[in-house]
CSV table of C-alpha atoms in Angstrom, one decimal:
chain,number,residue,atom,x,y,z
A,1,UNK,CA,79.6,128.0,108.9
A,2,UNK,CA,81.3,128.0,112.4
A,3,UNK,CA,83.7,131.1,112.7
A,4,UNK,CA,87.0,131.3,114.7
A,5,UNK,CA,86.7,132.6,117.9
A,6,UNK,CA,87.8,136.4,118.1
A,7,UNK,CA,91.2,136.5,120.6
A,8,UNK,CA,92.4,139.6,122.1
A,9,UNK,CA,96.6,140.1,122.8
A,10,UNK,CA,95.8,140.2,126.4
A,11,UNK,CA,94.4,136.6,126.1
A,12,UNK,CA,97.1,135.0,125.0
A,13,UNK,CA,98.6,135.5,128.6
A,14,UNK,CA,96.3,133.2,130.3
A,15,UNK,CA,97.4,131.2,133.3
A,16,UNK,CA,97.5,127.4,133.5
A,17,UNK,CA,95.3,126.1,136.2
A,18,UNK,CA,96.4,123.7,138.9
A,19,UNK,CA,95.5,120.1,138.2
A,20,UNK,CA,95.5,117.9,141.1
A,21,UNK,CA,96.6,114.4,139.5
A,22,UNK,CA,96.4,111.5,141.5
A,23,UNK,CA,99.5,109.8,140.1
A,24,UNK,CA,103.0,110.3,141.0
A,25,UNK,CA,105.4,112.4,138.5
A,26,UNK,CA,108.6,110.4,137.6
A,27,UNK,CA,111.4,110.9,135.4
A,28,UNK,CA,113.9,108.2,134.0
A,29,UNK,CA,117.8,108.8,134.9
A,30,UNK,CA,118.3,108.2,131.3
A,31,UNK,CA,116.9,111.7,130.3
A,32,UNK,CA,120.1,113.3,129.1
A,33,UNK,CA,121.4,110.4,127.4
A,34,UNK,CA,118.0,110.7,125.1
A,35,UNK,CA,118.1,114.2,124.7
A,36,UNK,CA,121.8,113.9,122.9
A,37,UNK,CA,119.9,110.7,120.9
A,38,UNK,CA,117.6,112.6,119.5
A,39,UNK,CA,119.8,115.5,118.3
A,40,UNK,CA,122.5,113.0,116.4
A,41,UNK,CA,119.2,111.0,114.7
A,42,UNK,CA,117.6,114.1,113.7
A,43,UNK,CA,121.3,115.3,112.3
A,44,UNK,CA,121.8,112.3,110.7
A,45,UNK,CA,118.2,111.2,109.0
A,46,UNK,CA,118.0,115.0,108.2
A,47,UNK,CA,115.0,116.2,110.3
A,48,UNK,CA,117.0,119.0,111.5
A,49,UNK,CA,118.1,120.5,108.3
A,50,UNK,CA,120.6,123.3,110.0
A,51,UNK,CA,121.7,124.2,113.1
A,52,UNK,CA,118.9,126.7,113.8
A,53,UNK,CA,116.3,123.9,113.4
A,54,UNK,CA,118.8,121.7,115.3
A,55,UNK,CA,118.8,124.1,118.3
A,56,UNK,CA,114.9,124.8,118.1
A,57,UNK,CA,114.6,120.7,118.5
A,58,UNK,CA,117.1,120.9,121.7
A,59,UNK,CA,114.8,123.4,123.0
A,60,UNK,CA,111.6,121.2,122.6
A,61,UNK,CA,113.6,118.4,125.1
A,62,UNK,CA,111.8,115.4,123.6
A,63,UNK,CA,114.0,113.3,125.6
A,64,UNK,CA,112.5,114.6,128.7
A,65,UNK,CA,109.1,114.2,127.4
A,66,UNK,CA,110.3,110.3,126.8
A,67,UNK,CA,111.8,110.5,130.5
A,68,UNK,CA,108.6,111.3,132.1
A,69,UNK,CA,106.2,109.5,129.8
A,70,UNK,CA,107.9,106.1,129.8
A,71,UNK,CA,110.6,106.5,132.9
A,72,UNK,CA,110.9,102.9,133.7
A,73,UNK,CA,112.2,101.9,129.8
A,74,UNK,CA,115.6,100.9,129.0
A,75,UNK,CA,118.2,103.8,127.8
A,76,UNK,CA,118.2,102.6,124.2
A,77,UNK,CA,114.6,102.4,124.7
A,78,UNK,CA,113.7,105.6,126.0
A,79,UNK,CA,115.9,107.3,123.1
A,80,UNK,CA,113.6,105.4,120.5
A,81,UNK,CA,110.6,107.1,122.2
A,82,UNK,CA,111.9,110.0,122.2
A,83,UNK,CA,113.1,110.1,118.7
A,84,UNK,CA,109.3,109.0,117.5
A,85,UNK,CA,108.4,112.0,120.1
A,86,UNK,CA,110.7,114.5,118.2
A,87,UNK,CA,109.4,113.0,114.7
A,88,UNK,CA,105.6,113.4,115.4
A,89,UNK,CA,106.4,116.9,117.0
A,90,UNK,CA,107.7,117.9,113.5
A,91,UNK,CA,104.9,116.3,111.7
A,92,UNK,CA,102.3,118.1,113.9
A,93,UNK,CA,103.8,121.6,113.2
A,94,UNK,CA,104.2,121.2,109.3
A,95,UNK,CA,100.6,120.0,109.3
A,96,UNK,CA,99.8,123.3,111.4
A,97,UNK,CA,101.7,125.5,109.3
A,98,UNK,CA,99.1,126.7,106.6
A,99,UNK,CA,102.8,127.6,104.0
A,100,UNK,CA,103.9,123.9,104.6
A,101,UNK,CA,100.5,122.3,103.6
A,102,UNK,CA,101.9,120.9,100.6
A,103,UNK,CA,105.5,119.8,102.3
A,104,UNK,CA,103.0,118.1,104.7
A,105,UNK,CA,101.0,116.3,101.8
A,106,UNK,CA,104.1,115.0,100.3
A,107,UNK,CA,104.9,113.5,103.8
A,108,UNK,CA,101.9,111.8,104.0
A,109,UNK,CA,102.4,110.1,100.8
A,110,UNK,CA,106.0,108.8,101.7
A,111,UNK,CA,104.7,107.5,104.7
A,112,UNK,CA,102.2,105.7,103.5
A,113,UNK,CA,104.2,104.2,100.9
A,114,UNK,CA,106.6,103.2,103.7
A,115,UNK,CA,103.7,101.3,105.7
A,116,UNK,CA,102.8,99.7,102.3
A,117,UNK,CA,106.0,98.8,101.1
A,118,UNK,CA,108.4,99.2,103.7
A,119,UNK,CA,110.1,101.9,101.4
A,120,UNK,CA,109.9,105.1,100.1
A,121,UNK,CA,112.1,107.6,98.2
A,122,UNK,CA,114.3,109.3,101.0
A,123,UNK,CA,114.8,112.7,99.9
A,124,UNK,CA,111.6,113.9,102.3
A,125,UNK,CA,113.3,114.5,105.7
A,126,UNK,CA,109.8,113.4,107.8
A,127,UNK,CA,109.8,110.4,105.5
A,128,UNK,CA,113.2,109.4,105.7
A,129,UNK,CA,113.3,109.7,109.8
A,130,UNK,CA,110.0,107.6,109.7
A,131,UNK,CA,111.5,105.3,107.4
A,132,UNK,CA,114.4,104.8,109.9
A,133,UNK,CA,112.2,104.6,112.9
A,134,UNK,CA,109.8,102.4,111.4
A,135,UNK,CA,112.4,99.7,110.6
A,136,UNK,CA,114.1,99.9,114.2
A,137,UNK,CA,110.6,99.7,115.9
A,138,UNK,CA,109.1,96.9,114.1
A,139,UNK,CA,112.1,94.8,114.7
A,140,UNK,CA,111.6,95.1,118.4
A,141,UNK,CA,107.5,93.8,117.5
A,142,UNK,CA,105.5,91.2,116.8
A,143,UNK,CA,103.6,90.6,113.5
A,144,UNK,CA,100.5,91.1,115.3
A,145,UNK,CA,102.0,94.8,116.9
A,146,UNK,CA,103.1,95.6,113.5
A,147,UNK,CA,99.9,95.3,111.7
A,148,UNK,CA,98.6,97.1,114.8
A,149,UNK,CA,101.0,99.7,114.5
A,150,UNK,CA,100.7,100.3,111.0
A,151,UNK,CA,97.0,100.9,111.1
A,152,UNK,CA,96.8,103.5,113.7
A,153,UNK,CA,99.8,105.2,111.7
A,154,UNK,CA,97.4,105.2,109.0
A,155,UNK,CA,94.3,106.3,110.9
A,156,UNK,CA,96.8,109.3,112.5
A,157,UNK,CA,97.4,110.3,108.9
A,158,UNK,CA,93.8,110.2,107.8
A,159,UNK,CA,92.9,112.3,110.9
A,160,UNK,CA,95.1,114.9,110.3
A,161,UNK,CA,94.5,115.4,106.3
A,162,UNK,CA,90.7,115.7,107.7
A,163,UNK,CA,92.0,117.8,110.7
A,164,UNK,CA,92.6,120.7,107.9
A,165,UNK,CA,89.5,120.4,106.0
A,166,UNK,CA,87.6,120.7,109.2
A,167,UNK,CA,89.6,123.9,110.5
A,168,UNK,CA,88.7,125.5,107.2
A,169,UNK,CA,85.0,124.8,107.5
A,170,UNK,CA,85.0,126.4,111.0
A,171,UNK,CA,84.9,125.6,114.6
A,172,UNK,CA,83.2,121.8,115.4
A,173,UNK,CA,81.2,121.3,118.2
A,174,UNK,CA,82.8,120.4,121.4
A,175,UNK,CA,81.3,116.6,121.0
A,176,UNK,CA,82.9,116.2,117.2
A,177,UNK,CA,86.0,117.8,118.4
A,178,UNK,CA,86.4,115.1,121.2
A,179,UNK,CA,85.8,112.3,119.3
A,180,UNK,CA,88.5,113.7,116.4
A,181,UNK,CA,90.8,114.5,118.7
A,182,UNK,CA,91.2,110.9,120.0
A,183,UNK,CA,92.6,110.0,116.5
A,184,UNK,CA,94.8,112.9,115.9
A,185,UNK,CA,95.9,113.9,119.5
A,186,UNK,CA,99.0,111.3,118.6
A,187,UNK,CA,98.1,109.1,121.6
A,188,UNK,CA,96.9,106.0,120.3
A,189,UNK,CA,100.3,105.4,118.5
A,190,UNK,CA,102.2,106.4,121.4
A,191,UNK,CA,100.7,104.1,123.3
A,192,UNK,CA,101.4,101.5,120.5
A,193,UNK,CA,104.8,102.5,120.5
A,194,UNK,CA,104.6,102.6,124.7
A,195,UNK,CA,104.2,98.5,124.2
A,196,UNK,CA,107.4,98.2,122.6
A,197,UNK,CA,109.6,100.4,124.6
A,198,UNK,CA,108.6,98.7,127.9
A,199,UNK,CA,108.0,95.2,126.3
A,200,UNK,CA,104.4,94.6,127.4
A,201,UNK,CA,102.5,94.0,124.4
A,202,UNK,CA,98.6,93.4,125.3
A,203,UNK,CA,97.2,90.1,124.1
A,204,UNK,CA,93.8,90.5,121.6
A,205,UNK,CA,92.1,88.8,125.0
A,206,UNK,CA,92.4,91.9,127.0
A,207,UNK,CA,92.0,94.4,124.1
A,208,UNK,CA,88.7,92.9,123.5
A,209,UNK,CA,87.8,94.0,126.9
A,210,UNK,CA,85.2,96.7,127.4
A,211,UNK,CA,87.1,97.9,130.8
A,212,UNK,CA,90.4,98.1,128.6
A,213,UNK,CA,88.7,99.8,125.8
A,214,UNK,CA,87.5,102.6,128.6
A,215,UNK,CA,91.3,103.0,130.0
A,216,UNK,CA,92.2,103.5,126.7
A,217,UNK,CA,89.8,106.2,125.9
A,218,UNK,CA,89.8,108.1,129.1
A,219,UNK,CA,93.4,108.2,129.6
A,220,UNK,CA,93.5,109.4,125.7
A,221,UNK,CA,91.0,112.3,126.9
A,222,UNK,CA,92.8,113.4,129.8
A,223,UNK,CA,96.4,113.3,127.5
A,224,UNK,CA,94.6,115.3,125.0
A,225,UNK,CA,92.8,117.9,127.2
A,226,UNK,CA,96.3,118.5,129.4
A,227,UNK,CA,97.8,119.1,125.9
A,228,UNK,CA,95.2,121.8,125.4
A,229,UNK,CA,95.4,123.2,128.2
A,230,UNK,CA,99.2,124.2,128.1
A,231,UNK,CA,98.9,124.5,124.2
A,232,UNK,CA,97.0,127.1,124.3
A,233,UNK,CA,98.7,130.5,124.7
A,234,UNK,CA,101.3,128.8,121.7
A,235,UNK,CA,98.0,127.9,119.7
A,236,UNK,CA,96.3,131.6,120.5
A,237,UNK,CA,99.9,133.4,119.3
A,238,UNK,CA,99.9,131.4,115.9
A,239,UNK,CA,96.0,131.7,114.9
A,240,UNK,CA,95.2,127.9,115.5
A,241,UNK,CA,91.8,127.2,116.6
A,242,UNK,CA,92.1,123.6,117.2
A,243,UNK,CA,92.1,123.5,120.9
A,244,UNK,CA,89.4,122.2,123.4
A,245,UNK,CA,89.5,125.5,125.5
A,246,UNK,CA,88.7,127.7,122.2
A,247,UNK,CA,85.8,125.1,120.9
A,248,UNK,CA,84.3,125.3,124.8
A,249,UNK,CA,84.3,128.9,124.7
A,250,UNK,CA,82.8,129.1,121.3
A,251,UNK,CA,80.0,126.6,122.0
A,252,UNK,CA,79.1,127.7,125.6
A,253,UNK,CA,80.0,131.3,125.2
A,254,UNK,CA,82.6,131.3,127.7
A,255,UNK,CA,85.3,133.5,128.3
A,256,UNK,CA,88.9,131.7,127.8
A,257,UNK,CA,89.3,131.8,131.6
A,258,UNK,CA,85.8,130.1,132.1
A,259,UNK,CA,87.1,127.3,129.5
A,260,UNK,CA,90.3,126.5,130.5
A,261,UNK,CA,88.5,125.7,134.2
A,262,UNK,CA,86.1,123.9,132.3
A,263,UNK,CA,88.4,121.8,130.6
A,264,UNK,CA,90.5,121.3,133.3
A,265,UNK,CA,87.2,120.1,135.2
A,266,UNK,CA,87.0,117.6,132.5
A,267,UNK,CA,90.1,116.8,132.9
A,268,UNK,CA,89.5,115.6,136.2
A,269,UNK,CA,86.5,113.8,135.2
A,270,UNK,CA,88.2,111.7,132.6
A,271,UNK,CA,90.7,110.9,135.2
A,272,UNK,CA,88.1,109.5,137.5
A,273,UNK,CA,86.6,107.4,135.0
A,274,UNK,CA,90.1,106.0,133.9
A,275,UNK,CA,90.5,104.8,137.8
A,276,UNK,CA,86.9,103.3,137.7
A,277,UNK,CA,88.0,101.6,134.6
A,278,UNK,CA,91.1,100.3,136.2
A,279,UNK,CA,89.1,98.8,139.0
A,280,UNK,CA,86.5,97.3,136.4
A,281,UNK,CA,89.7,95.8,134.4
A,282,UNK,CA,91.2,94.5,137.4
A,283,UNK,CA,87.9,92.6,138.2
A,284,UNK,CA,87.4,91.2,134.8
A,285,UNK,CA,91.1,89.9,134.8
A,286,UNK,CA,90.4,87.9,138.1
A,287,UNK,CA,87.4,86.1,136.8
A,288,UNK,CA,89.4,84.9,133.9
A,289,UNK,CA,92.4,82.3,133.8
A,290,UNK,CA,95.4,84.6,132.4
A,291,UNK,CA,99.1,83.9,131.9
A,292,UNK,CA,101.4,85.6,134.2
A,293,UNK,CA,102.9,87.2,131.1
A,294,UNK,CA,99.9,88.9,129.8
A,295,UNK,CA,99.1,89.7,133.5
A,296,UNK,CA,102.3,91.5,133.8
A,297,UNK,CA,102.0,93.1,130.2
A,298,UNK,CA,98.7,94.7,131.4
A,299,UNK,CA,100.2,96.1,135.0
A,300,UNK,CA,102.9,97.7,133.6
A,301,UNK,CA,101.1,99.4,130.5
A,302,UNK,CA,98.5,100.4,132.8
A,303,UNK,CA,100.8,102.0,134.9
A,304,UNK,CA,102.6,103.6,131.9
A,305,UNK,CA,99.3,105.3,131.3
A,306,UNK,CA,99.9,106.9,135.5
A,307,UNK,CA,103.0,108.1,133.7
A,308,UNK,CA,101.8,109.5,130.4
A,309,UNK,CA,98.9,111.7,132.6
A,310,UNK,CA,101.1,112.6,135.3
A,311,UNK,CA,104.4,113.3,133.1
A,312,UNK,CA,102.9,115.3,130.5
A,313,UNK,CA,102.3,118.4,132.7
A,314,UNK,CA,105.8,118.4,133.9
A,315,UNK,CA,107.0,118.3,130.5
A,316,UNK,CA,104.9,120.9,129.4
A,317,UNK,CA,106.2,123.4,132.0
A,318,UNK,CA,109.7,122.7,130.9
A,319,UNK,CA,109.8,122.5,126.9
A,320,UNK,CA,110.5,125.4,125.2
A,321,UNK,CA,107.8,124.2,122.5
A,322,UNK,CA,105.4,125.5,124.9
A,323,UNK,CA,107.0,128.4,126.9
A,324,UNK,CA,107.3,130.4,123.7
A,325,UNK,CA,104.9,131.2,121.3
């Protein structure tokens, strides 16, 4: 069985490598409104149980995250995305905290009940807040989108549960980590939500395209690896090992500084592969008749992938979630 990498206190002060990303950073002018909307919603649904929890949520700046990842969303839909990001952040914290495994298990059961029946007992704050978000968002999407969103959410829950088992067994290989991260890194669900927030549902014809599948995979990898770089110090401070930098250091015998640089190189390669897939998708779509509406949807979604990749580093540099261990 693999063992966790031993970490010295000095290694929690590692610097974040500079990432030369080819896409511009953009931010919605509605970011402050979205910040306030998250706090009102969290208080109303019980996701933030007291003032301390509310202050902590405010420091995470989920409205800012929504503003840089979906900057072209309307004010109300931007706020909806911000609430989803806050919910996922709390879910992630609950999944990672050893003392809250029972709370996490109850949350997973409740959310699965909501997905199956549309409702669940409201006493669990994660379930109550999810129920509110899921109902509001489902009303905005098509029946096909609702089916995909429910399936993606269920896959995320399965992945998070399995991730706890993997962590107990020790560090996985780099290949296994990357494969699993594509499920547990939240991006598949966030991309599904982006389709609703930006009114750009992707038709099945495009979804079946090999180039579009590569776009999804490469952009998800880039976003996940960017998160791993920026979350490293926080995760080291809390004894977390689910991070590409740590897995690379363990498997390849690297120092954490060397593993950070290797992760930055992998981000660069993922972005280059994404750009190649973007060109391939354009060529595929030019070779077939496609309604204008579907053309516009895919252009909007691909542009949003640019925003997710470029916007996340800007968010991580300012959020209290990543600046403070």
